[in-house]
Amino acid sequence: MPRALLLTGDAAEELDVMYPLYRIREAGWDVDVAALTRREVQLVIHDFDPNSDAYTEKNGRKLPVDLAFSEVEVEQYSALVIPGGRAPEYIRLDKDVRRITEYFFAQNLPVGLVCHGPQVPAVYGLLKGRKTAAFPPLHGDMENAGATIVDAPDVVDGNIVSCRGWPDMPEFSRAFMALLDRAAVPA
């Protein structure tokens, strides 16, 4: 059975995590959740309020974690997902997140980036010359990282599928699942 890895942490957006997690499992893949430690992480729910200049946030579900970033053996996985929320802002500082992310890009394996997820490969220079969607306030950061921003719910650039956030989940999921269907399954 093919395996995917999902990198997350506290303050990850609940729909950004849960929608792809269950969709990939529904397609017959094993999905391991990795975080800084093996303790469960606190997901959050972001919503958009017309009376607010930013999104609102409240606690969502707790998510069990299968392994710590330091325990990830990248060769066991055929795809990577990095959901959004605030988690990408700090998990990108972890040396093992860098090791993991660089492996998937070097091997040209499928990578799904949701909302703030592009912050992780961007900080390592992996989006230079690539197209990506991202949460709109990140557009300047993505451009400074050398990426071309595409304002769409399902941006595909080679091995990457990205979207702007949880409202894009249906389109993102269709595009990412099509990429996974084409991906080589490890022996």
GROMACS .gro file of N, CA and C in nm, residues 1-6 21 24-25 27-34 38 66-67 71-81 103-104 109-111 176 180 183-187:
model
  129
    1MET      N    1   0.084  -0.118   0.000
    1MET     CA    2   0.000   0.000   0.000
    1MET      C    3   0.089   0.125   0.000
    2PRO      N    4   0.061   0.222  -0.087
    2PRO     CA    5   0.144   0.343  -0.089
    2PRO      C    6   0.126   0.423   0.040
    3ARG      N    7   0.230   0.502   0.073
    3ARG     CA    8   0.229   0.579   0.197
    3ARG      C    9   0.256   0.725   0.169
    4ALA      N   10   0.184   0.809   0.241
    4ALA     CA   11   0.204   0.954   0.235
    4ALA      C   12   0.239   1.004   0.374
    5LEU      N   13   0.307   1.116   0.377
    5LEU     CA   14   0.348   1.179   0.502
    5LEU      C   15   0.284   1.316   0.509
    6LEU      N   16   0.226   1.349   0.624
    6LEU     CA   17   0.165   1.479   0.647
    6LEU      C   18   0.242   1.548   0.759
   21LEU      N   19  -0.607   1.449   0.473
   21LEU     CA   20  -0.576   1.327   0.547
   21LEU      C   21  -0.677   1.217   0.516
   24ILE      N   22  -0.692   1.116   0.119
   24ILE     CA   23  -0.582   1.028   0.076
   24ILE      C   24  -0.602   0.887   0.134
   25ARG      N   25  -0.645   0.879   0.258
   25ARG     CA   26  -0.674   0.747   0.317
   25ARG      C   27  -0.789   0.679   0.243
   27ALA      N   28  -0.853   0.693  -0.060
   27ALA     CA   29  -0.801   0.641  -0.186
   27ALA      C   30  -0.713   0.517  -0.167
   28GLY      N   31  -0.699   0.471  -0.042
   28GLY     CA   32  -0.624   0.348  -0.020
   28GLY      C   33  -0.480   0.368   0.021
   29TRP      N   34  -0.442   0.489   0.053
   29TRP     CA   35  -0.306   0.517   0.098
   29TRP      C   36  -0.299   0.513   0.249
   30ASP      N   37  -0.186   0.471   0.304
   30ASP     CA   38  -0.156   0.493   0.445
   30ASP      C   39  -0.103   0.635   0.455
   31VAL      N   40  -0.143   0.706   0.560
   31VAL     CA   41  -0.093   0.842   0.583
   31VAL      C   42  -0.042   0.849   0.726
   32ASP      N   43   0.084   0.887   0.741
   32ASP     CA   44   0.141   0.910   0.872
   32ASP      C   45   0.145   1.059   0.899
   33VAL      N   46   0.107   1.097   1.021
   33VAL     CA   47   0.112   1.235   1.065
   33VAL      C   48   0.239   1.255   1.145
   34ALA      N   49   0.319   1.353   1.106
   34ALA     CA   50   0.444   1.384   1.177
   34ALA      C   51   0.438   1.526   1.231
   38ARG      N   52   0.569   1.337   1.944
   38ARG     CA   53   0.460   1.242   1.924
   38ARG      C   54   0.331   1.279   1.999
   66ASP      N   55   0.170   1.032   1.465
   66ASP     CA   56   0.230   0.899   1.450
   66ASP      C   57   0.379   0.896   1.481
   67LEU      N   58   0.449   1.003   1.444
   67LEU     CA   59   0.593   1.006   1.466
   67LEU      C   60   0.643   1.149   1.468
   71GLU      N   61   1.206   1.117   1.347
   71GLU     CA   62   1.191   0.974   1.326
   71GLU      C   63   1.154   0.937   1.183
   72VAL      N   64   1.127   1.036   1.099
   72VAL     CA   65   1.079   1.009   0.963
   72VAL      C   66   1.191   0.949   0.878
   73GLU      N   67   1.162   0.833   0.821
   73GLU     CA   68   1.250   0.769   0.722
   73GLU      C   69   1.187   0.797   0.586
   74VAL      N   70   1.237   0.898   0.517
   74VAL     CA   71   1.172   0.951   0.397
   74VAL      C   72   1.153   0.847   0.287
   75GLU      N   73   1.241   0.750   0.279
   75GLU     CA   74   1.232   0.650   0.173
   75GLU      C   75   1.106   0.565   0.182
   76GLN      N   76   1.037   0.569   0.295
   76GLN     CA   77   0.915   0.490   0.314
   76GLN      C   78   0.791   0.556   0.254
   77TYR      N   79   0.806   0.677   0.200
   77TYR     CA   80   0.689   0.755   0.157
   77TYR      C   81   0.697   0.792   0.010
   78SER      N   82   0.578   0.800  -0.051
   78SER     CA   83   0.566   0.834  -0.192
   78SER      C   84   0.506   0.972  -0.215
   79ALA      N   85   0.460   1.039  -0.109
   79ALA     CA   86   0.398   1.170  -0.124
   79ALA      C   87   0.408   1.245   0.008
   80LEU      N   88   0.401   1.378  -0.003
   80LEU     CA   89   0.410   1.467   0.113
   80LEU      C   90   0.297   1.569   0.107
   81VAL      N   91   0.237   1.599   0.223
   81VAL     CA   92   0.136   1.704   0.233
   81VAL      C   93   0.177   1.798   0.346
  103TYR      N   94   1.403   1.622   0.042
  103TYR     CA   95   1.401   1.488  -0.017
  103TYR      C   96   1.289   1.476  -0.120
  104PHE      N   97   1.167   1.516  -0.083
  104PHE     CA   98   1.053   1.501  -0.174
  104PHE      C   99   1.072   1.585  -0.301
  109LEU      N  100   0.881   1.375  -0.607
  109LEU     CA  101   0.762   1.305  -0.557
  109LEU      C  102   0.649   1.405  -0.534
  110PRO      N  103   0.525   1.360  -0.534
  110PRO     CA  104   0.412   1.450  -0.515
  110PRO      C  105   0.417   1.524  -0.381
  111VAL      N  106   0.394   1.656  -0.390
  111VAL     CA  107   0.391   1.743  -0.273
  111VAL      C  108   0.263   1.826  -0.280
  176PHE      N  109  -0.467   1.688  -0.660
  176PHE     CA  110  -0.364   1.613  -0.588
  176PHE      C  111  -0.385   1.462  -0.604
  180LEU      N  112  -0.133   1.179  -0.742
  180LEU     CA  113  -0.101   1.055  -0.671
  180LEU      C  114  -0.131   0.932  -0.756
  183ALA      N  115   0.161   0.879  -0.968
  183ALA     CA  116   0.288   0.860  -0.899
  183ALA      C  117   0.329   0.714  -0.896
  184ALA      N  118   0.455   0.691  -0.903
  184ALA     CA  119   0.506   0.554  -0.892
  184ALA      C  120   0.492   0.508  -0.748
  185VAL      N  121   0.445   0.388  -0.728
  185VAL     CA  122   0.433   0.329  -0.595
  185VAL      C  123   0.563   0.258  -0.565
  186PRO      N  124   0.621   0.281  -0.446
  186PRO     CA  125   0.748   0.215  -0.414
  186PRO      C  126   0.735   0.063  -0.409
  187ALA      N  127   0.844  -0.002  -0.436
  187ALA     CA  128   0.847  -0.151  -0.435
  187ALA      C  129   0.830  -0.206  -0.297
   0.00000   0.00000   0.00000
